[in-house]
Amino acid sequence: MMRVVVVGAALVVMMLGWGVGAAWASDGEIAVGSKKFTESVILGEIATQLLKDAGIPTEHRRELGGTRILWSALLGGDIQVYPEYTGTLEQEILAEENVRGEDALRAVLRARGIGMSRPLGFNNTYAIGMRKDRAQSLGVRTISDLVTHPELKFGFGNEFLDRGDGWPALARTYGLPQRDVRGLDHDLAYRGLESGAIDVIDLYSTDAEIRHYDLAVLVDDKQHFPRYDAVWLYRLDAPAGVAEALAAVEGAIDEETMVALNGRVKLDRVAESRVAADFLADLEGMVTSDRLVDAPDGWSRLASRTWEHLGLVLVSLLAAIVVAIPLGVVSAVKPRFGQLVLGVVGVLQTIPSLALLVFMIPWLGIGAKPAIAALFLYSLLPIVRNTYSGLHDIPTPIRESAEALGLPSRVRLFKVELPMASRSILSGIKTSAVINIGTATLGALIGAGGYGQPILTGIRLDDMALILEGAVPAALLALLAQGAFEWLDRLVVPRGLRIRPEN
Amino acid sequence: MLELSGVSKAFGRLVAIRPLDLLIPPEQTTVLIGPSGSGKSTLLRLMIGLATPDTGTVSIGGTRVTRETVRELRRKLGYVIQEGGLFPHLTARANVTLLARTLGRDPGWMGERLSELCRLTHFPEDAMHRFPLELSGGQRQRVSLMRALMLDPDVLLLDEPLGALDPMIRAELQSELREIFRSLKKTVVLVTHDMGEAALLGDDIVLLRDGAIVQRGRIEDLLGRPADPFVTAFIGAQRSPLDDLARRNEP
Ligand SMILES: Nc1ncnc2c1ncn2[C@@H]1O[C@H](COP(=O)(O)OP(=O)(O)OP(=O)(O)O)[C@@H](O)[C@H]1O
Ligand SMILES: [Mg+2]
């Protein structure tokens, strides 16, 4: 049995290798990362085009979740460049070191092998905003004015809720009494504000929506928020010329420009690559033809996402099957070991999926590999448990008949016990498959692509059609999987077990 | 043929078999009888190694039953239990031939053997492709018996093989079993509750109570020279054992 487990583990490693090698091969020498909000994606696109112009093959790994994912990926060498903000570096990434000021930051980063450019020119700090009409009627102009309105409902981005300079610190600085504080996606917060479901949200001061929704930005009268100057972070071991190429936009993007760029993407629905190309054309007074990659048409886009999504689900599921069935078999034979195994895979299941994805990055980097590993771990429990219970529930007379017949244990397992447990095992695999198809959409947060990508972009751009472009195929795939397993049931479960005795 | 010496077995604090010696002679039918819980099944399970004795030894044809020898020994034993214990996912044929196929027996030989067994057990050969759930209770027991007989074992261990059948089929199978045992000259150990069945099939009857042997002998001995008032009480408690016996013992 041990041998089966070892062979299984080897197969898993091979499949992981295949998955990463085949479907997600990267073509650039340099990878630029960006976070999952529009400004970061535009800046990532600008960096990518600058580097390409400098003759450095570059790919843009866009919309990779949040700060922690990008920072880990930069340290791990999965990406070489990404846009960051000094405030985030001070308050969050290097919060323990208590560094203040550009030069100090640069020195601390250098010690970790990371370079930091000069500021790009705009300060995208956090700000607190309300609808202008509501602010005027309540007479709220500064953050301090909020103290006298404890009934106001606050809705903050999840990142703002738990960062060093976020809500808890803000409440302390100003002595804010509000208790109705909800965490929600930054892009959804604007909708809540518009509908009146919430009164106060956090903003980025370069958000295009400020003008669009006619919002009042409350004055930070106690200067709570630090500066969030945009800078490039890059690995010092990146190829020569990278830092020089990126330096072309130092001090070149002021706040007004950034708001306009954001507005073109979010409000006018222009592609980030186009917006970035136009900006660089204005800046340098020239247009390079190879800057713009034509967006693939709908069908081929759908096909490649389906391919990515299926890759994530199938590779992780196959690996889980190969590992979980032997684990379930051993668990059924050795009860002590079984308790241990069921306990461990049970605990794995309780780790929130996003957290599990982030845990994987230091080992496996970003992209498909960590996503497959996380999905693999999630798939284990249903299969192990159903294999175990399927074997455990075989009636004693039948188990003993096989033994009394003098069948070798291997024959008993493969000819009697596993076939009898097949229905239970198959339904465990089905559970895993369906869960996997849903959970794999989160893979987009760490650059694994799949149906999660349009969902992610759709949420960011507040584009329902784009969200559906991911959500509908994912739901269809889940349904398809259900159907496929019904058919497999007929194929795999022996006919004798499917007969219903007529009484 | 089969020898238990000093064998005892307890489940936790419950003593199922008190230390006992039992010799099963070859080529005849020994019946284990006794009230429910008296340890009949446990004794049979000790013989085939599904239970291991706390004390004493079990040996079959001179070989002691141990972890190492048990699998080989089992192939010389046929075991049939009340509900047949047939594998529900295999057809009747696959149930009967599973061990033979595992051992790589010749398919031609297997086919002949199947026909022979179908004739012997009065099982319609064209029903061999059916699954256990598609067979009647009596047919299932016939298939179970065929499975036990497939490799022509020396010993048959039958634990209430007819216990779940209705009286008509039961009577029919009882006489068929008698014919089979006679013609094959097997060493048979049969467990039953039913004194009539014991009298009909047994050359030798072992009466058990609370894990101990109360009396052993032919039916005449148990009737005529009871070793203990319990023997008479047990026989008396059967519905109409004497009429039954009188009828069946007439040639
Ligand atoms: N695996 C087991 N675990 C615990 N107790 C058991 C086990 N097997 C048998 N026993 C107990 O041992 C005693 C003898 O059981 P056994 O099955 O041998 O009786 P039996 O004579 O075959 O009864 P019946 O006529 O009801 O089949 C019973 O009290 C039973 O409860
Ligand atoms: Mg019994």
mmCIF file of C-alpha atoms in Angstrom, chain B residues 142 161-163 165-182 190 192-202 244 248:
data_model
loop_
_atom_site.group_PDB
_atom_site.id
_atom_site.type_symbol
_atom_site.label_atom_id
_atom_site.label_comp_id
_atom_site.label_asym_id
_atom_site.label_seq_id
_atom_site.Cartn_x
_atom_site.Cartn_y
_atom_site.Cartn_z
ATOM 1 C CA ARG B 142 -27.560 -22.800 -4.096
ATOM 2 C CA PRO B 161 -27.465 -22.179 5.360
ATOM 3 C CA LEU B 162 -31.233 -22.600 5.242
ATOM 4 C CA GLY B 163 -32.081 -20.250 8.089
ATOM 5 C CA LEU B 165 -35.723 -19.663 3.679
ATOM 6 C CA ASP B 166 -39.448 -20.380 3.743
ATOM 7 C CA PRO B 167 -40.485 -23.865 4.989
ATOM 8 C CA MET B 168 -41.191 -25.334 1.544
ATOM 9 C CA ILE B 169 -37.877 -24.407 -0.001
ATOM 10 C CA ARG B 170 -36.204 -25.277 3.225
ATOM 11 C CA ALA B 171 -37.545 -28.834 3.210
ATOM 12 C CA GLU B 172 -36.611 -29.224 -0.430
ATOM 13 C CA LEU B 173 -33.072 -28.013 0.160
ATOM 14 C CA GLN B 174 -32.680 -30.144 3.258
ATOM 15 C CA SER B 175 -33.182 -33.320 1.280
ATOM 16 C CA GLU B 176 -31.015 -32.053 -1.529
ATOM 17 C CA LEU B 177 -28.238 -31.264 0.933
ATOM 18 C CA ARG B 178 -28.501 -34.753 2.308
ATOM 19 C CA GLU B 179 -28.034 -36.190 -1.161
ATOM 20 C CA ILE B 180 -25.089 -33.911 -1.863
ATOM 21 C CA PHE B 181 -23.323 -34.720 1.394
ATOM 22 C CA ARG B 182 -23.861 -38.444 0.841
ATOM 23 C CA LEU B 190 -23.415 -27.664 9.855
ATOM 24 C CA THR B 192 -28.629 -25.152 12.867
ATOM 25 C CA HIS B 193 -31.299 -24.298 15.410
ATOM 26 C CA ASP B 194 -33.603 -26.932 14.125
ATOM 27 C CA MET B 195 -33.516 -30.365 15.739
ATOM 28 C CA GLY B 196 -35.348 -31.887 12.764
ATOM 29 C CA GLU B 197 -32.703 -30.594 10.408
ATOM 30 C CA ALA B 198 -30.006 -31.878 12.748
ATOM 31 C CA ALA B 199 -31.581 -35.310 12.861
ATOM 32 C CA LEU B 200 -32.034 -35.440 9.105
ATOM 33 C CA LEU B 201 -28.571 -34.304 8.100
ATOM 34 C CA GLY B 202 -26.315 -35.108 11.044
ATOM 35 C CA ASP B 244 -41.076 -34.836 12.245
ATOM 36 C CA ARG B 248 -38.357 -38.480 7.995
#
